[in-house]
Amino acid sequence: MAINDLLFRPAWFLRTELLFGIIAFLITLIISYYSYRVYKISENKKYKYLTVSFFSMSLGFMFKAISDLIIVYFDAFLKTFRFFGFISPTYIYTGSLILYVFFVLSGFVILSCLASQVRNKSIILSLLSIAFLCAILVRQARSFTFFYFFAFVLLVVYIVPYMYNNYKDKKNKSSYFVFLSFALLAVSNLLFIALSSRYSAIIYTGGHFISLLAYILLLLNLTLVLKK
Amino acid sequence: MNERRDKLRIIYDMLAAVQDKGGKIKPTHLLYKSNLSHSKMQIYLNDLFAKDMIKEELNKANKCYIITKKGIKFLEDYKKIKEFTDSFGF
């Protein structure tokens, strides 16, 4: 399928990737809801930004799920869209992909600004503009595998040391899970960057499994917290 | 050296002080237990009234603060909130 070749995805992995996207969407949505509850009680602005950050990620994963859904059921979408005279599903696919990249990167921009204590609005806006630029560039397959994942890793680079220091300070299970989660996200995206120089289905699927594990660890952390 | 308390901790300390006194406390006792200045305590009290976590009771010209169900729920949830905020370190 031509549309699939755009991202060099192994065809057998498409449905699994769709499922991973839905899981990541639900986990980030749950975390943003809990952050919002904490913000309402504490009125601490940091938790407002944490809410916005995870909500932005969940929006991104929702658009990712839409784009994956179009790839998985492309023929069915094409027939339905032609029948009703809608625009081509390819446009919706591209639009969803752009929004996915923009919202996920924006979520990580906010999170890295929280971690590095950046308060300057112009710096935050500049970083969001870069996220927007990366989103626009996803129309080019090679740009997608490079710019998006490269920007992602750059942002996570600010978050991982912060989370590690927090773990060293708190020395508890939940801070360890959060640190490990962001470290795994960095590893998975480094693997995705490697794809731009040499494509490998193992690296691609491995990166996605590591990424899923990272989001599951975030959920595990929340479950541990709520159990107390 | 004492760590600076955040708003969440101050609210917890105030509500815990009321709870420790059987759910009802005199303003002077609360002032002492919460370790705040009078003006600061008033700010936090207004917040607790607005959030319906505490209510005022006038008994023969004596004023008392009573913890509400919402206040008790906050005390129960505080550990979870603290654990969550600590896990991200923000």
mmCIF file with all atom_site columns, C-alpha atoms in Angstrom, chain A residues 24-113:
data_model
loop_
_atom_site.group_PDB
_atom_site.id
_atom_site.type_symbol
_atom_site.label_atom_id
_atom_site.label_alt_id
_atom_site.label_comp_id
_atom_site.label_asym_id
_atom_site.label_entity_id
_atom_site.label_seq_id
_atom_site.pdbx_PDB_ins_code
_atom_site.Cartn_x
_atom_site.Cartn_y
_atom_site.Cartn_z
_atom_site.occupancy
_atom_site.B_iso_or_equiv
_atom_site.pdbx_formal_charge
_atom_site.auth_seq_id
_atom_site.auth_comp_id
_atom_site.auth_asym_id
_atom_site.auth_atom_id
_atom_site.pdbx_PDB_model_num
ATOM 1  C CA . ALA A 1 24  ? -0.991  5.396  24.788 1.00 0.00 ? 24  ALA A CA 1
ATOM 2  C CA . PHE A 1 25  ? -4.009  7.677  24.181 1.00 0.00 ? 25  PHE A CA 1
ATOM 3  C CA . LEU A 1 26  ? -5.926  6.207  27.133 1.00 0.00 ? 26  LEU A CA 1
ATOM 4  C CA . ILE A 1 27  ? -2.940  6.240  29.507 1.00 0.00 ? 27  ILE A CA 1
ATOM 5  C CA . THR A 1 28  ? -2.000  9.867  28.787 1.00 0.00 ? 28  THR A CA 1
ATOM 6  C CA . LEU A 1 29  ? -5.677  10.873 29.064 1.00 0.00 ? 29  LEU A CA 1
ATOM 7  C CA . ILE A 1 30  ? -5.991  9.197  32.494 1.00 0.00 ? 30  ILE A CA 1
ATOM 8  C CA . ILE A 1 31  ? -2.791  10.910 33.705 1.00 0.00 ? 31  ILE A CA 1
ATOM 9  C CA . SER A 1 32  ? -3.998  14.295 32.455 1.00 0.00 ? 32  SER A CA 1
ATOM 10 C CA . TYR A 1 33  ? -7.324  13.778 34.283 1.00 0.00 ? 33  TYR A CA 1
ATOM 11 C CA . TYR A 1 34  ? -5.539  12.933 37.541 1.00 0.00 ? 34  TYR A CA 1
ATOM 12 C CA . SER A 1 35  ? -3.162  15.896 37.110 1.00 0.00 ? 35  SER A CA 1
ATOM 13 C CA . TYR A 1 36  ? -6.224  18.101 36.652 1.00 0.00 ? 36  TYR A CA 1
ATOM 14 C CA . ARG A 1 37  ? -7.709  16.788 39.909 1.00 0.00 ? 37  ARG A CA 1
ATOM 15 C CA . VAL A 1 38  ? -4.426  17.545 41.694 1.00 0.00 ? 38  VAL A CA 1
ATOM 16 C CA . TYR A 1 39  ? -4.417  21.031 40.142 1.00 0.00 ? 39  TYR A CA 1
ATOM 17 C CA . LYS A 1 40  ? -7.996  21.717 41.297 1.00 0.00 ? 40  LYS A CA 1
ATOM 18 C CA . ILE A 1 41  ? -7.054  20.834 44.864 1.00 0.00 ? 41  ILE A CA 1
ATOM 19 C CA . SER A 1 42  ? -3.582  22.361 45.043 1.00 0.00 ? 42  SER A CA 1
ATOM 20 C CA . GLU A 1 43  ? -4.105  25.254 42.593 1.00 0.00 ? 43  GLU A CA 1
ATOM 21 C CA . ASN A 1 44  ? -0.429  24.810 41.796 1.00 0.00 ? 44  ASN A CA 1
ATOM 22 C CA . LYS A 1 45  ? 0.152   26.015 38.226 1.00 0.00 ? 45  LYS A CA 1
ATOM 23 C CA . LYS A 1 46  ? 2.721   23.275 37.634 1.00 0.00 ? 46  LYS A CA 1
ATOM 24 C CA . TYR A 1 47  ? -0.090  20.719 37.669 1.00 0.00 ? 47  TYR A CA 1
ATOM 25 C CA . LYS A 1 48  ? -2.115  22.827 35.268 1.00 0.00 ? 48  LYS A CA 1
ATOM 26 C CA . TYR A 1 49  ? 0.807   22.617 32.843 1.00 0.00 ? 49  TYR A CA 1
ATOM 27 C CA . LEU A 1 50  ? 1.214   18.900 33.574 1.00 0.00 ? 50  LEU A CA 1
ATOM 28 C CA . THR A 1 51  ? -2.484  18.469 32.722 1.00 0.00 ? 51  THR A CA 1
ATOM 29 C CA . VAL A 1 52  ? -2.106  20.424 29.480 1.00 0.00 ? 52  VAL A CA 1
ATOM 30 C CA . SER A 1 53  ? 1.045   18.485 28.630 1.00 0.00 ? 53  SER A CA 1
ATOM 31 C CA . PHE A 1 54  ? -0.533  15.022 29.017 1.00 0.00 ? 54  PHE A CA 1
ATOM 32 C CA . PHE A 1 55  ? -3.787  16.159 27.439 1.00 0.00 ? 55  PHE A CA 1
ATOM 33 C CA . SER A 1 56  ? -1.858  17.414 24.427 1.00 0.00 ? 56  SER A CA 1
ATOM 34 C CA . MET A 1 57  ? -0.094  14.023 24.195 1.00 0.00 ? 57  MET A CA 1
ATOM 35 C CA . SER A 1 58  ? -3.425  12.188 24.427 1.00 0.00 ? 58  SER A CA 1
ATOM 36 C CA . LEU A 1 59  ? -4.833  14.363 21.610 1.00 0.00 ? 59  LEU A CA 1
ATOM 37 C CA . GLY A 1 60  ? -1.739  13.490 19.586 1.00 0.00 ? 60  GLY A CA 1
ATOM 38 C CA . PHE A 1 61  ? -2.215  9.757  20.174 1.00 0.00 ? 61  PHE A CA 1
ATOM 39 C CA . MET A 1 62  ? -5.890  10.079 19.266 1.00 0.00 ? 62  MET A CA 1
ATOM 40 C CA . PHE A 1 63  ? -4.870  11.512 15.862 1.00 0.00 ? 63  PHE A CA 1
ATOM 41 C CA . LYS A 1 64  ? -2.229  8.796  15.569 1.00 0.00 ? 64  LYS A CA 1
ATOM 42 C CA . ALA A 1 65  ? -4.954  6.173  16.122 1.00 0.00 ? 65  ALA A CA 1
ATOM 43 C CA . ILE A 1 66  ? -7.083  7.867  13.427 1.00 0.00 ? 66  ILE A CA 1
ATOM 44 C CA . SER A 1 67  ? -4.197  7.827  10.933 1.00 0.00 ? 67  SER A CA 1
ATOM 45 C CA . ASP A 1 68  ? -3.433  4.172  11.760 1.00 0.00 ? 68  ASP A CA 1
ATOM 46 C CA . LEU A 1 69  ? -7.109  3.284  11.425 1.00 0.00 ? 69  LEU A CA 1
ATOM 47 C CA . ILE A 1 70  ? -7.129  4.798  7.941  1.00 0.00 ? 70  ILE A CA 1
ATOM 48 C CA . ILE A 1 71  ? -4.089  2.739  6.942  1.00 0.00 ? 71  ILE A CA 1
ATOM 49 C CA . VAL A 1 72  ? -5.500  -0.515 8.359  1.00 0.00 ? 72  VAL A CA 1
ATOM 50 C CA . TYR A 1 73  ? -8.915  -0.063 6.718  1.00 0.00 ? 73  TYR A CA 1
ATOM 51 C CA . PHE A 1 74  ? -7.791  2.082  3.778  1.00 0.00 ? 74  PHE A CA 1
ATOM 52 C CA . ASP A 1 75  ? -9.883  0.305  1.101  1.00 0.00 ? 75  ASP A CA 1
ATOM 53 C CA . ALA A 1 76  ? -13.040 0.409  3.217  1.00 0.00 ? 76  ALA A CA 1
ATOM 54 C CA . PHE A 1 77  ? -12.479 4.118  3.934  1.00 0.00 ? 77  PHE A CA 1
ATOM 55 C CA . LEU A 1 78  ? -11.848 4.805  0.246  1.00 0.00 ? 78  LEU A CA 1
ATOM 56 C CA . LYS A 1 79  ? -15.107 3.104  -0.824 1.00 0.00 ? 79  LYS A CA 1
ATOM 57 C CA . THR A 1 80  ? -17.170 4.832  1.874  1.00 0.00 ? 80  THR A CA 1
ATOM 58 C CA . PHE A 1 81  ? -15.655 8.241  1.214  1.00 0.00 ? 81  PHE A CA 1
ATOM 59 C CA . ARG A 1 82  ? -16.190 7.902  -2.537 1.00 0.00 ? 82  ARG A CA 1
ATOM 60 C CA . PHE A 1 83  ? -19.784 6.802  -1.991 1.00 0.00 ? 83  PHE A CA 1
ATOM 61 C CA . PHE A 1 84  ? -20.595 9.831  0.173  1.00 0.00 ? 84  PHE A CA 1
ATOM 62 C CA . GLY A 1 85  ? -18.425 12.172 -1.899 1.00 0.00 ? 85  GLY A CA 1
ATOM 63 C CA . PHE A 1 86  ? -16.109 13.059 1.002  1.00 0.00 ? 86  PHE A CA 1
ATOM 64 C CA . ILE A 1 87  ? -12.498 14.129 0.552  1.00 0.00 ? 87  ILE A CA 1
ATOM 65 C CA . SER A 1 88  ? -9.936  11.394 0.028  1.00 0.00 ? 88  SER A CA 1
ATOM 66 C CA . PRO A 1 89  ? -8.928  9.446  3.181  1.00 0.00 ? 89  PRO A CA 1
ATOM 67 C CA . THR A 1 90  ? -5.330  10.234 2.228  1.00 0.00 ? 90  THR A CA 1
ATOM 68 C CA . TYR A 1 91  ? -5.942  13.869 3.191  1.00 0.00 ? 91  TYR A CA 1
ATOM 69 C CA . ILE A 1 92  ? -7.417  12.840 6.534  1.00 0.00 ? 92  ILE A CA 1
ATOM 70 C CA . TYR A 1 93  ? -4.461  10.521 7.045  1.00 0.00 ? 93  TYR A CA 1
ATOM 71 C CA . THR A 1 94  ? -1.944  13.304 6.354  1.00 0.00 ? 94  THR A CA 1
ATOM 72 C CA . GLY A 1 95  ? -3.904  15.793 8.472  1.00 0.00 ? 95  GLY A CA 1
ATOM 73 C CA . SER A 1 96  ? -4.086  13.347 11.390 1.00 0.00 ? 96  SER A CA 1
ATOM 74 C CA . LEU A 1 97  ? -0.366  12.638 11.119 1.00 0.00 ? 97  LEU A CA 1
ATOM 75 C CA . ILE A 1 98  ? 0.460   16.366 11.225 1.00 0.00 ? 98  ILE A CA 1
ATOM 76 C CA . LEU A 1 99  ? -1.791  16.871 14.268 1.00 0.00 ? 99  LEU A CA 1
ATOM 77 C CA . TYR A 1 100 ? -0.309  13.774 15.935 1.00 0.00 ? 100 TYR A CA 1
ATOM 78 C CA . VAL A 1 101 ? 3.228   15.117 15.632 1.00 0.00 ? 101 VAL A CA 1
ATOM 79 C CA . PHE A 1 102 ? 2.231   18.633 16.681 1.00 0.00 ? 102 PHE A CA 1
ATOM 80 C CA . PHE A 1 103 ? 0.268   17.618 19.789 1.00 0.00 ? 103 PHE A CA 1
ATOM 81 C CA . VAL A 1 104 ? 2.731   14.974 21.006 1.00 0.00 ? 104 VAL A CA 1
ATOM 82 C CA . LEU A 1 105 ? 5.713   17.292 20.548 1.00 0.00 ? 105 LEU A CA 1
ATOM 83 C CA . SER A 1 106 ? 3.815   20.171 22.180 1.00 0.00 ? 106 SER A CA 1
ATOM 84 C CA . GLY A 1 107 ? 3.081   17.937 25.183 1.00 0.00 ? 107 GLY A CA 1
ATOM 85 C CA . PHE A 1 108 ? 6.775   17.153 25.523 1.00 0.00 ? 108 PHE A CA 1
ATOM 86 C CA . VAL A 1 109 ? 7.719   20.818 24.998 1.00 0.00 ? 109 VAL A CA 1
ATOM 87 C CA . ILE A 1 110 ? 5.558   21.764 28.004 1.00 0.00 ? 110 ILE A CA 1
ATOM 88 C CA . LEU A 1 111 ? 6.937   18.867 30.055 1.00 0.00 ? 111 LEU A CA 1
ATOM 89 C CA . SER A 1 112 ? 10.560  19.726 29.256 1.00 0.00 ? 112 SER A CA 1
ATOM 90 C CA . CYS A 1 113 ? 9.875   23.384 30.119 1.00 0.00 ? 113 CYS A CA 1
#
